[in-house]
Amino acid sequence: MHTPRHLQGCRFVMKTGARLTLVGPLLAVLLCACASTRDLPPQEARIVAPVDAMIIPPPGGPGIVNVVSTTFPNAIKQDISLATQARSVGENKISIIAFEGKGGDGSDAALRDIPFTAINLTEEALTAWPNSGMAVSPYYVQNDYGPFGYAIGRPPNGDTCIYAWQRIEPTLTPSGMVDRGTINVRLQLCQRGASEQALLEVMYRLRLNSSVHAPRPAPSAIGRTAVQIRPIGAEGFANVIDIPAPVTRSTTTTRPAAATVVPVAITPAPGAPIVPSPTGVTRGTSSVTVPRPPASSSSGSVVVPRPSSGAQ
């Protein structure tokens, strides 16, 4: 009797002296520990087109040089070489392993799914970028696919290097079977004069060339009656046609120029007596000013006082 492929290796109910009897496909699947995933046709390492890469670097680089793909019975492994201008010894690349189902146990050609907890990632980073002084980051970070770890190195030649790793856990069906296997991603990248932030940004902008997570359900309010939904976003009401903002003219207030105050010279009236300074000497001269006699003097002659005996 022919057994369906997805039930091969399972145990079935036997009747004494009778042929093998199936107890229904659903019950047989529940009683056995088999997964319903199919085996992939194994293929040796080969170069494929960049459009067939399972993971894509961010727009703007680093660019893809070539893609080497290897197919195992339970997984596909790709090494995606990236363009480089660094001077460090090593290769810029992204390594990805996408399991079709569960990892193998090492007894056949199936690839093993080894968790990161059983791997010396620091040694991997030092092997990827030797003599670069790789230091593992103590910070928790995550991108759109979940948490990841990374190490940074700064070799003396002016390059900055990163070695990052991420494990995207498998998804299961409601019956507990593997719907999508584990995806392991590793990035090793060196760039001349780049900052840590610029290299880390590559991990945030990597995109898998296939769906990983199930689409999120639509909000429950959509399509329901007696529920109002207005076009209001984070910036307020969303206009279909943007209204231009009113043009405000800036008015410049011109202040009147301050009037220049010109001191008025006081000219004594004709015939007014000249009052000597307290020191008896006018500024800028050493001569003695003789006061003018009053104009109402009874005699018409001018009386000059006799100088003192000390005068020369």
PDB file of C-alpha atoms in Angstrom:
ATOM      1  CA  MET A   1       0.000   0.000   0.000  1.00  0.00           C
ATOM      2  CA  HIS A   2       1.276   3.460  -0.886  1.00  0.00           C
ATOM      3  CA  THR A   3       1.712   5.862   2.024  1.00  0.00           C
ATOM      4  CA  PRO A   4       1.351   9.607   1.429  1.00  0.00           C
ATOM      5  CA  ARG A   5       4.663  11.430   1.568  1.00  0.00           C
ATOM      6  CA  HIS A   6       3.694  13.708   4.417  1.00  0.00           C
ATOM      7  CA  LEU A   7       2.818  10.623   6.518  1.00  0.00           C
ATOM      8  CA  GLN A   8       5.954   8.633   5.806  1.00  0.00           C
ATOM      9  CA  GLY A   9       7.769   7.596   8.967  1.00  0.00           C
ATOM     10  CA  CYS A  10       4.650   7.736  11.154  1.00  0.00           C
ATOM     11  CA  ARG A  11       3.220   4.867  13.151  1.00  0.00           C
ATOM     12  CA  PHE A  12      -0.141   3.464  12.195  1.00  0.00           C
ATOM     13  CA  VAL A  13      -2.733   1.170  13.801  1.00  0.00           C
ATOM     14  CA  MET A  14      -2.304  -2.504  12.876  1.00  0.00           C
ATOM     15  CA  LYS A  15      -4.894  -5.266  12.898  1.00  0.00           C
ATOM     16  CA  THR A  16      -3.793  -8.807  13.684  1.00  0.00           C
ATOM     17  CA  GLY A  17      -3.587 -10.810  10.505  1.00  0.00           C
ATOM     18  CA  ALA A  18      -4.815  -7.902   8.464  1.00  0.00           C
ATOM     19  CA  ARG A  19      -3.280  -5.354   6.275  1.00  0.00           C
ATOM     20  CA  LEU A  20      -2.179  -1.866   7.389  1.00  0.00           C
ATOM     21  CA  THR A  21      -5.148   0.318   8.125  1.00  0.00           C
ATOM     22  CA  LEU A  22      -5.131   4.080   8.348  1.00  0.00           C
ATOM     23  CA  VAL A  23      -7.201   5.702  11.035  1.00  0.00           C
ATOM     24  CA  GLY A  24      -7.929   8.822   9.025  1.00  0.00           C
ATOM     25  CA  PRO A  25      -5.408  11.328   7.806  1.00  0.00           C
ATOM     26  CA  LEU A  26      -6.085  13.873  10.509  1.00  0.00           C
ATOM     27  CA  LEU A  27      -5.832  11.419  13.414  1.00  0.00           C
ATOM     28  CA  ALA A  28      -2.680   9.898  11.974  1.00  0.00           C
ATOM     29  CA  VAL A  29      -1.033  13.292  11.752  1.00  0.00           C
ATOM     30  CA  LEU A  30      -1.918  14.042  15.356  1.00  0.00           C
ATOM     31  CA  LEU A  31      -0.529  10.720  16.581  1.00  0.00           C
ATOM     32  CA  CYS A  32       2.799  11.043  14.823  1.00  0.00           C
ATOM     33  CA  ALA A  33       5.609  13.494  15.240  1.00  0.00           C
ATOM     34  CA  CYS A  34       6.024  14.191  11.564  1.00  0.00           C
ATOM     35  CA  ALA A  35       5.945  17.621  10.008  1.00  0.00           C
ATOM     36  CA  SER A  36       4.029  18.369   6.837  1.00  0.00           C
ATOM     37  CA  THR A  37       6.903  20.233   5.216  1.00  0.00           C
ATOM     38  CA  ARG A  38       8.197  19.041   1.898  1.00  0.00           C
ATOM     39  CA  ASP A  39      11.795  18.160   1.122  1.00  0.00           C
ATOM     40  CA  LEU A  40      13.675  20.460  -1.200  1.00  0.00           C
ATOM     41  CA  PRO A  41      15.585  19.066  -4.178  1.00  0.00           C
ATOM     42  CA  PRO A  42      19.240  19.384  -3.118  1.00  0.00           C
ATOM     43  CA  GLN A  43      21.444  21.521  -5.335  1.00  0.00           C
ATOM     44  CA  GLU A  44      25.137  22.254  -5.086  1.00  0.00           C
ATOM     45  CA  ALA A  45      26.484  25.768  -4.718  1.00  0.00           C
ATOM     46  CA  ARG A  46      25.713  27.868  -7.771  1.00  0.00           C
ATOM     47  CA  ILE A  47      25.648  31.540  -8.695  1.00  0.00           C
ATOM     48  CA  VAL A  48      22.175  33.022  -9.035  1.00  0.00           C
ATOM     49  CA  ALA A  49      20.951  36.430 -10.125  1.00  0.00           C
ATOM     50  CA  PRO A  50      20.853  39.229  -7.536  1.00  0.00           C
ATOM     51  CA  VAL A  51      17.057  39.359  -7.911  1.00  0.00           C
ATOM     52  CA  ASP A  52      16.957  35.835  -6.459  1.00  0.00           C
ATOM     53  CA  ALA A  53      18.685  36.908  -3.250  1.00  0.00           C
ATOM     54  CA  MET A  54      16.613  36.030  -0.199  1.00  0.00           C
ATOM     55  CA  ILE A  55      17.699  39.203   1.590  1.00  0.00           C
ATOM     56  CA  ILE A  56      18.332  42.621   0.056  1.00  0.00           C
ATOM     57  CA  PRO A  57      20.682  45.361   1.310  1.00  0.00           C
ATOM     58  CA  PRO A  58      19.244  48.850   1.732  1.00  0.00           C
ATOM     59  CA  PRO A  59      18.936  51.283  -1.184  1.00  0.00           C
ATOM     60  CA  GLY A  60      22.120  53.222  -1.709  1.00  0.00           C
ATOM     61  CA  GLY A  61      24.406  50.334  -0.889  1.00  0.00           C
ATOM     62  CA  PRO A  62      26.348  48.366  -0.261  1.00  0.00           C
ATOM     63  CA  GLY A  63      25.679  46.879  -3.671  1.00  0.00           C
ATOM     64  CA  ILE A  64      25.400  43.169  -4.445  1.00  0.00           C
ATOM     65  CA  VAL A  65      28.373  41.694  -6.321  1.00  0.00           C
ATOM     66  CA  ASN A  66      27.138  38.106  -6.632  1.00  0.00           C
ATOM     67  CA  VAL A  67      24.930  35.551  -4.887  1.00  0.00           C
ATOM     68  CA  VAL A  68      25.998  31.951  -4.217  1.00  0.00           C
ATOM     69  CA  SER A  69      23.050  29.692  -3.341  1.00  0.00           C
ATOM     70  CA  THR A  70      23.109  26.137  -1.971  1.00  0.00           C
ATOM     71  CA  THR A  71      19.971  24.048  -1.493  1.00  0.00           C
ATOM     72  CA  PHE A  72      19.742  21.374   1.210  1.00  0.00           C
ATOM     73  CA  PRO A  73      16.819  18.979   1.724  1.00  0.00           C
ATOM     74  CA  ASN A  74      15.474  21.210   4.501  1.00  0.00           C
ATOM     75  CA  ALA A  75      16.996  24.654   3.900  1.00  0.00           C
ATOM     76  CA  ILE A  76      18.429  27.154   1.435  1.00  0.00           C
ATOM     77  CA  LYS A  77      21.711  28.887   2.209  1.00  0.00           C
ATOM     78  CA  GLN A  78      22.949  31.988   0.411  1.00  0.00           C
ATOM     79  CA  ASP A  79      26.163  33.989   0.646  1.00  0.00           C
ATOM     80  CA  ILE A  80      25.598  37.459  -0.799  1.00  0.00           C
ATOM     81  CA  SER A  81      28.882  39.230  -1.563  1.00  0.00           C
ATOM     82  CA  LEU A  82      28.795  43.013  -1.184  1.00  0.00           C
ATOM     83  CA  ALA A  83      30.868  45.769  -2.752  1.00  0.00           C
ATOM     84  CA  THR A  84      33.727  47.092  -0.644  1.00  0.00           C
ATOM     85  CA  GLN A  85      36.296  49.886  -0.539  1.00  0.00           C
ATOM     86  CA  ALA A  86      37.749  48.860   2.802  1.00  0.00           C
ATOM     87  CA  ARG A  87      41.371  47.869   3.333  1.00  0.00           C
ATOM     88  CA  SER A  88      40.739  45.230   6.006  1.00  0.00           C
ATOM     89  CA  VAL A  89      41.332  41.534   5.393  1.00  0.00           C
ATOM     90  CA  GLY A  90      37.947  39.874   5.039  1.00  0.00           C
ATOM     91  CA  GLU A  91      34.823  39.836   2.887  1.00  0.00           C
ATOM     92  CA  ASN A  92      31.787  42.061   2.926  1.00  0.00           C
ATOM     93  CA  LYS A  93      28.809  39.728   2.732  1.00  0.00           C
ATOM     94  CA  ILE A  94      25.423  38.699   4.069  1.00  0.00           C
ATOM     95  CA  SER A  95      24.892  35.035   4.947  1.00  0.00           C
ATOM     96  CA  ILE A  96      21.347  33.754   5.277  1.00  0.00           C
ATOM     97  CA  ILE A  97      19.915  30.294   5.977  1.00  0.00           C
ATOM     98  CA  ALA A  98      16.172  29.813   5.546  1.00  0.00           C
ATOM     99  CA  PHE A  99      14.892  26.489   6.866  1.00  0.00           C
ATOM    100  CA  GLU A 100      11.920  24.910   5.161  1.00  0.00           C
ATOM    101  CA  GLY A 101      10.990  23.005   8.295  1.00  0.00           C
ATOM    102  CA  LYS A 102      12.955  21.779  11.260  1.00  0.00           C
ATOM    103  CA  GLY A 103      16.709  21.479  11.304  1.00  0.00           C
ATOM    104  CA  GLY A 104      18.306  18.125  10.701  1.00  0.00           C
ATOM    105  CA  ASP A 105      20.052  16.015  13.315  1.00  0.00           C
ATOM    106  CA  GLY A 106      23.237  15.602  11.296  1.00  0.00           C
ATOM    107  CA  SER A 107      22.479  12.032  10.223  1.00  0.00           C
ATOM    108  CA  ASP A 108      21.762  12.946   6.613  1.00  0.00           C
ATOM    109  CA  ALA A 109      22.286  15.798   4.176  1.00  0.00           C
ATOM    110  CA  ALA A 110      19.801  18.014   6.002  1.00  0.00           C
ATOM    111  CA  LEU A 111      21.273  21.173   7.487  1.00  0.00           C
ATOM    112  CA  ARG A 112      21.345  21.510  11.270  1.00  0.00           C
ATOM    113  CA  ASP A 113      19.659  24.460  12.947  1.00  0.00           C
ATOM    114  CA  ILE A 114      22.102  25.467  15.680  1.00  0.00           C
ATOM    115  CA  PRO A 115      20.847  28.196  18.052  1.00  0.00           C
ATOM    116  CA  PHE A 116      23.103  31.164  18.740  1.00  0.00           C
ATOM    117  CA  THR A 117      23.376  30.162  22.388  1.00  0.00           C
ATOM    118  CA  ALA A 118      25.456  27.185  21.265  1.00  0.00           C
ATOM    119  CA  ILE A 119      27.776  29.272  19.058  1.00  0.00           C
ATOM    120  CA  ASN A 120      30.788  31.374  20.035  1.00  0.00           C
ATOM    121  CA  LEU A 121      29.755  34.519  18.184  1.00  0.00           C
ATOM    122  CA  THR A 122      32.753  36.500  19.436  1.00  0.00           C
ATOM    123  CA  GLU A 123      35.062  33.993  17.798  1.00  0.00           C
ATOM    124  CA  GLU A 124      33.018  34.240  14.601  1.00  0.00           C
ATOM    125  CA  ALA A 125      33.412  38.024  14.618  1.00  0.00           C
ATOM    126  CA  LEU A 126      37.174  37.801  15.152  1.00  0.00           C
ATOM    127  CA  THR A 127      37.427  35.247  12.352  1.00  0.00           C
ATOM    128  CA  ALA A 128      35.452  37.448   9.977  1.00  0.00           C
ATOM    129  CA  TRP A 129      37.621  40.514  10.685  1.00  0.00           C
ATOM    130  CA  PRO A 130      41.008  39.447  12.086  1.00  0.00           C
ATOM    131  CA  ASN A 131      43.218  41.993  13.861  1.00  0.00           C
ATOM    132  CA  SER A 132      40.349  44.467  14.105  1.00  0.00           C
ATOM    133  CA  GLY A 133      39.749  44.316  17.867  1.00  0.00           C
ATOM    134  CA  MET A 134      36.086  43.300  17.668  1.00  0.00           C
ATOM    135  CA  ALA A 135      34.048  44.215  20.753  1.00  0.00           C
ATOM    136  CA  VAL A 136      30.570  42.756  21.327  1.00  0.00           C
ATOM    137  CA  SER A 137      27.894  45.373  21.948  1.00  0.00           C
ATOM    138  CA  PRO A 138      26.145  45.148  25.349  1.00  0.00           C
ATOM    139  CA  TYR A 139      23.068  47.026  24.087  1.00  0.00           C
ATOM    140  CA  TYR A 140      19.667  45.558  23.215  1.00  0.00           C
ATOM    141  CA  VAL A 141      18.616  46.423  19.674  1.00  0.00           C
ATOM    142  CA  GLN A 142      15.975  45.164  17.268  1.00  0.00           C
ATOM    143  CA  ASN A 143      14.812  45.784  13.731  1.00  0.00           C
ATOM    144  CA  ASP A 144      11.555  44.971  11.951  1.00  0.00           C
ATOM    145  CA  TYR A 145      12.203  41.231  12.300  1.00  0.00           C
ATOM    146  CA  GLY A 146      13.123  41.145  15.977  1.00  0.00           C
ATOM    147  CA  PRO A 147      16.200  41.470  18.213  1.00  0.00           C
ATOM    148  CA  PHE A 148      19.737  41.056  16.934  1.00  0.00           C
ATOM    149  CA  GLY A 149      23.283  41.331  18.238  1.00  0.00           C
ATOM    150  CA  TYR A 150      26.439  42.857  16.829  1.00  0.00           C
ATOM    151  CA  ALA A 151      30.130  43.499  17.403  1.00  0.00           C
ATOM    152  CA  ILE A 152      32.173  46.523  16.294  1.00  0.00           C
ATOM    153  CA  GLY A 153      35.859  46.732  15.393  1.00  0.00           C
ATOM    154  CA  ARG A 154      38.163  49.615  14.492  1.00  0.00           C
ATOM    155  CA  PRO A 155      41.378  48.366  12.882  1.00  0.00           C
ATOM    156  CA  PRO A 156      44.332  50.789  12.695  1.00  0.00           C
ATOM    157  CA  ASN A 157      43.898  51.286   8.932  1.00  0.00           C
ATOM    158  CA  GLY A 158      40.934  53.658   9.411  1.00  0.00           C
ATOM    159  CA  ASP A 159      38.152  51.154   8.633  1.00  0.00           C
ATOM    160  CA  THR A 160      35.130  50.485  10.805  1.00  0.00           C
ATOM    161  CA  CYS A 161      33.817  46.912  10.832  1.00  0.00           C
ATOM    162  CA  ILE A 162      30.614  45.266  12.029  1.00  0.00           C
ATOM    163  CA  TYR A 163      29.640  41.641  12.531  1.00  0.00           C
ATOM    164  CA  ALA A 164      25.917  41.226  13.235  1.00  0.00           C
ATOM    165  CA  TRP A 165      23.709  38.182  13.727  1.00  0.00           C
ATOM    166  CA  GLN A 166      19.960  37.614  13.919  1.00  0.00           C
ATOM    167  CA  ARG A 167      17.727  34.584  14.390  1.00  0.00           C
ATOM    168  CA  ILE A 168      14.128  34.876  13.251  1.00  0.00           C
ATOM    169  CA  GLU A 169      12.185  32.204  15.089  1.00  0.00           C
ATOM    170  CA  PRO A 170       9.874  29.851  13.167  1.00  0.00           C
ATOM    171  CA  THR A 171       6.142  30.303  12.952  1.00  0.00           C
ATOM    172  CA  LEU A 172       3.749  27.473  13.737  1.00  0.00           C
ATOM    173  CA  THR A 173       0.311  26.571  12.485  1.00  0.00           C
ATOM    174  CA  PRO A 174      -2.613  26.290  14.940  1.00  0.00           C
ATOM    175  CA  SER A 175      -2.010  22.526  15.015  1.00  0.00           C
ATOM    176  CA  GLY A 176       1.593  23.070  16.144  1.00  0.00           C
ATOM    177  CA  MET A 177       3.321  22.230  12.876  1.00  0.00           C
ATOM    178  CA  VAL A 178       6.054  24.347  11.353  1.00  0.00           C
ATOM    179  CA  ASP A 179       4.602  26.878   8.955  1.00  0.00           C
ATOM    180  CA  ARG A 180       7.872  28.697   8.318  1.00  0.00           C
ATOM    181  CA  GLY A 181      11.231  27.514   9.516  1.00  0.00           C
ATOM    182  CA  THR A 182      13.954  29.451  11.289  1.00  0.00           C
ATOM    183  CA  ILE A 183      15.837  32.164   9.396  1.00  0.00           C
ATOM    184  CA  ASN A 184      19.423  32.902  10.434  1.00  0.00           C
ATOM    185  CA  VAL A 185      21.086  36.086   9.185  1.00  0.00           C
ATOM    186  CA  ARG A 186      24.694  37.201   9.543  1.00  0.00           C
ATOM    187  CA  LEU A 187      26.171  40.472   8.282  1.00  0.00           C
ATOM    188  CA  GLN A 188      29.875  41.228   8.049  1.00  0.00           C
ATOM    189  CA  LEU A 189      30.751  44.641   6.662  1.00  0.00           C
ATOM    190  CA  CYS A 190      33.762  46.962   6.716  1.00  0.00           C
ATOM    191  CA  GLN A 191      33.781  50.521   5.381  1.00  0.00           C
ATOM    192  CA  ARG A 192      36.522  53.111   5.303  1.00  0.00           C
ATOM    193  CA  GLY A 193      35.873  56.085   7.562  1.00  0.00           C
ATOM    194  CA  ALA A 194      32.316  54.981   8.425  1.00  0.00           C
ATOM    195  CA  SER A 195      30.731  55.490  11.831  1.00  0.00           C
ATOM    196  CA  GLU A 196      29.248  52.749  14.006  1.00  0.00           C
ATOM    197  CA  GLN A 197      25.808  54.231  13.470  1.00  0.00           C
ATOM    198  CA  ALA A 198      26.134  54.097   9.675  1.00  0.00           C
ATOM    199  CA  LEU A 199      27.108  50.415   9.731  1.00  0.00           C
ATOM    200  CA  LEU A 200      24.408  49.519  12.244  1.00  0.00           C
ATOM    201  CA  GLU A 201      21.830  51.234  10.059  1.00  0.00           C
ATOM    202  CA  VAL A 202      22.368  48.515   7.436  1.00  0.00           C
ATOM    203  CA  MET A 203      20.900  45.933   9.838  1.00  0.00           C
ATOM    204  CA  TYR A 204      17.828  48.100  10.355  1.00  0.00           C
ATOM    205  CA  ARG A 205      17.223  48.471   6.626  1.00  0.00           C
ATOM    206  CA  LEU A 206      17.792  44.896   5.462  1.00  0.00           C
ATOM    207  CA  ARG A 207      14.709  43.442   3.783  1.00  0.00           C
ATOM    208  CA  LEU A 208      13.826  39.790   3.309  1.00  0.00           C
ATOM    209  CA  ASN A 209      12.643  38.947  -0.187  1.00  0.00           C
ATOM    210  CA  SER A 210       9.652  37.030   1.195  1.00  0.00           C
ATOM    211  CA  SER A 211       6.935  37.457   3.773  1.00  0.00           C
ATOM    212  CA  VAL A 212       7.984  36.487   7.283  1.00  0.00           C
ATOM    213  CA  HIS A 213       5.249  37.620   9.614  1.00  0.00           C
ATOM    214  CA  ALA A 214       1.553  37.127   9.077  1.00  0.00           C
ATOM    215  CA  PRO A 215      -0.212  40.328   8.011  1.00  0.00           C
ATOM    216  CA  ARG A 216      -1.675  42.254  10.879  1.00  0.00           C
ATOM    217  CA  PRO A 217      -5.461  42.216  11.114  1.00  0.00           C
ATOM    218  CA  ALA A 218      -7.299  45.358  10.137  1.00  0.00           C
ATOM    219  CA  PRO A 219      -8.623  47.554  12.955  1.00  0.00           C
ATOM    220  CA  SER A 220     -11.975  46.340  14.221  1.00  0.00           C
ATOM    221  CA  ALA A 221     -13.602  49.700  13.515  1.00  0.00           C
ATOM    222  CA  ILE A 222     -13.161  49.386   9.742  1.00  0.00           C
ATOM    223  CA  GLY A 223     -16.379  48.318   8.024  1.00  0.00           C
ATOM    224  CA  ARG A 224     -18.552  48.465  11.134  1.00  0.00           C
ATOM    225  CA  THR A 225     -21.768  50.424  11.195  1.00  0.00           C
ATOM    226  CA  ALA A 226     -22.405  53.204  13.704  1.00  0.00           C
ATOM    227  CA  VAL A 227     -18.656  53.849  13.868  1.00  0.00           C
ATOM    228  CA  GLN A 228     -17.364  57.138  12.509  1.00  0.00           C
ATOM    229  CA  ILE A 229     -13.891  57.407  11.027  1.00  0.00           C
ATOM    230  CA  ARG A 230     -12.633  60.875  10.191  1.00  0.00           C
ATOM    231  CA  PRO A 231      -9.598  61.838   8.104  1.00  0.00           C
ATOM    232  CA  ILE A 232      -7.613  62.956  11.111  1.00  0.00           C
ATOM    233  CA  GLY A 233      -3.967  62.070  11.471  1.00  0.00           C
ATOM    234  CA  ALA A 234      -1.098  63.005  13.696  1.00  0.00           C
ATOM    235  CA  GLU A 235      -0.965  66.488  12.152  1.00  0.00           C
ATOM    236  CA  GLY A 236      -4.686  67.103  12.475  1.00  0.00           C
ATOM    237  CA  PHE A 237      -7.377  67.096   9.773  1.00  0.00           C
ATOM    238  CA  ALA A 238      -6.088  65.826   6.419  1.00  0.00           C
ATOM    239  CA  ASN A 239      -7.180  68.114   3.582  1.00  0.00           C
ATOM    240  CA  VAL A 240      -7.594  66.703   0.094  1.00  0.00           C
ATOM    241  CA  ILE A 241      -6.317  69.983  -1.363  1.00  0.00           C
ATOM    242  CA  ASP A 242      -3.756  71.743   0.731  1.00  0.00           C
ATOM    243  CA  ILE A 243      -4.655  75.314   1.555  1.00  0.00           C
ATOM    244  CA  PRO A 244      -1.681  77.624   1.123  1.00  0.00           C
ATOM    245  CA  ALA A 245      -0.712  79.418   4.255  1.00  0.00           C
ATOM    246  CA  PRO A 246      -1.461  83.159   4.275  1.00  0.00           C
ATOM    247  CA  VAL A 247       1.446  85.348   3.315  1.00  0.00           C
ATOM    248  CA  THR A 248       2.423  87.594   6.173  1.00  0.00           C
ATOM    249  CA  ARG A 249       4.251  90.770   5.240  1.00  0.00           C
ATOM    250  CA  SER A 250       6.808  91.878   7.694  1.00  0.00           C
ATOM    251  CA  THR A 251       6.519  95.598   8.549  1.00  0.00           C
ATOM    252  CA  THR A 252       9.678  97.423   9.441  1.00  0.00           C
ATOM    253  CA  THR A 253       9.206 100.409  11.755  1.00  0.00           C
ATOM    254  CA  THR A 254      11.570 103.255  10.841  1.00  0.00           C
ATOM    255  CA  ARG A 255      12.575 105.328  13.789  1.00  0.00           C
ATOM    256  CA  PRO A 256      13.179 109.040  13.165  1.00  0.00           C
ATOM    257  CA  ALA A 257      16.778 110.077  13.303  1.00  0.00           C
ATOM    258  CA  ALA A 258      17.752 111.790  16.507  1.00  0.00           C
ATOM    259  CA  ALA A 259      18.187 115.542  16.070  1.00  0.00           C
ATOM    260  CA  THR A 260      21.709 116.771  16.466  1.00  0.00           C
ATOM    261  CA  VAL A 261      21.912 119.358  19.206  1.00  0.00           C
ATOM    262  CA  VAL A 262      24.294 122.159  18.246  1.00  0.00           C
ATOM    263  CA  PRO A 263      25.442 124.217  21.203  1.00  0.00           C
ATOM    264  CA  VAL A 264      24.570 127.898  20.786  1.00  0.00           C
ATOM    265  CA  ALA A 265      27.401 130.282  21.411  1.00  0.00           C
ATOM    266  CA  ILE A 266      26.348 133.089  23.736  1.00  0.00           C
ATOM    267  CA  THR A 267      27.636 136.416  22.402  1.00  0.00           C
ATOM    268  CA  PRO A 268      27.750 139.201  24.986  1.00  0.00           C
ATOM    269  CA  ALA A 269      25.883 142.359  24.149  1.00  0.00           C
ATOM    270  CA  PRO A 270      27.930 145.302  22.899  1.00  0.00           C
ATOM    271  CA  GLY A 271      29.319 147.351  25.760  1.00  0.00           C
ATOM    272  CA  ALA A 272      28.769 144.622  28.356  1.00  0.00           C
ATOM    273  CA  PRO A 273      31.549 144.339  30.954  1.00  0.00           C
ATOM    274  CA  ILE A 274      33.952 141.412  30.609  1.00  0.00           C
ATOM    275  CA  VAL A 275      34.034 139.393  33.786  1.00  0.00           C
ATOM    276  CA  PRO A 276      37.442 137.854  34.426  1.00  0.00           C
ATOM    277  CA  SER A 277      37.848 134.202  35.397  1.00  0.00           C
ATOM    278  CA  PRO A 278      38.353 133.389  39.070  1.00  0.00           C
ATOM    279  CA  THR A 279      42.063 132.880  38.506  1.00  0.00           C
ATOM    280  CA  GLY A 280      42.329 136.127  36.703  1.00  0.00           C
ATOM    281  CA  VAL A 281      43.794 134.385  33.648  1.00  0.00           C
ATOM    282  CA  THR A 282      41.772 133.392  30.644  1.00  0.00           C
ATOM    283  CA  ARG A 283      42.207 129.919  29.185  1.00  0.00           C
ATOM    284  CA  GLY A 284      44.910 129.757  26.558  1.00  0.00           C
ATOM    285  CA  THR A 285      46.586 133.146  27.465  1.00  0.00           C
ATOM    286  CA  SER A 286      48.729 134.561  30.230  1.00  0.00           C
ATOM    287  CA  SER A 287      47.727 138.224  29.808  1.00  0.00           C
ATOM    288  CA  VAL A 288      45.688 140.137  32.359  1.00  0.00           C
ATOM    289  CA  THR A 289      42.342 141.449  31.175  1.00  0.00           C
ATOM    290  CA  VAL A 290      41.654 144.972  32.373  1.00  0.00           C
ATOM    291  CA  PRO A 291      37.975 145.482  33.066  1.00  0.00           C
ATOM    292  CA  ARG A 292      36.251 148.093  31.018  1.00  0.00           C
ATOM    293  CA  PRO A 293      34.885 151.010  33.006  1.00  0.00           C
ATOM    294  CA  PRO A 294      31.175 151.533  32.964  1.00  0.00           C
ATOM    295  CA  ALA A 295      29.792 153.617  30.145  1.00  0.00           C
ATOM    296  CA  SER A 296      27.970 155.949  32.525  1.00  0.00           C
ATOM    297  CA  SER A 297      31.192 157.478  33.914  1.00  0.00           C
ATOM    298  CA  SER A 298      30.908 161.221  34.372  1.00  0.00           C
ATOM    299  CA  SER A 299      34.278 161.944  32.823  1.00  0.00           C
ATOM    300  CA  GLY A 300      35.002 161.112  29.288  1.00  0.00           C
ATOM    301  CA  SER A 301      38.546 159.902  29.918  1.00  0.00           C
ATOM    302  CA  VAL A 302      39.487 156.379  30.687  1.00  0.00           C
ATOM    303  CA  VAL A 303      41.137 155.905  34.054  1.00  0.00           C
ATOM    304  CA  VAL A 304      43.767 153.189  34.069  1.00  0.00           C
ATOM    305  CA  PRO A 305      44.689 151.942  37.502  1.00  0.00           C
ATOM    306  CA  ARG A 306      48.333 152.162  38.459  1.00  0.00           C
ATOM    307  CA  PRO A 307      50.100 148.789  38.372  1.00  0.00           C
ATOM    308  CA  SER A 308      51.499 147.384  41.529  1.00  0.00           C
ATOM    309  CA  SER A 309      55.135 147.925  42.433  1.00  0.00           C
ATOM    310  CA  GLY A 310      55.875 144.187  41.752  1.00  0.00           C
ATOM    311  CA  ALA A 311      54.932 144.476  38.079  1.00  0.00           C
ATOM    312  CA  GLN A 312      57.797 144.593  35.540  1.00  0.00           C
TER     313      GLN A 312
END
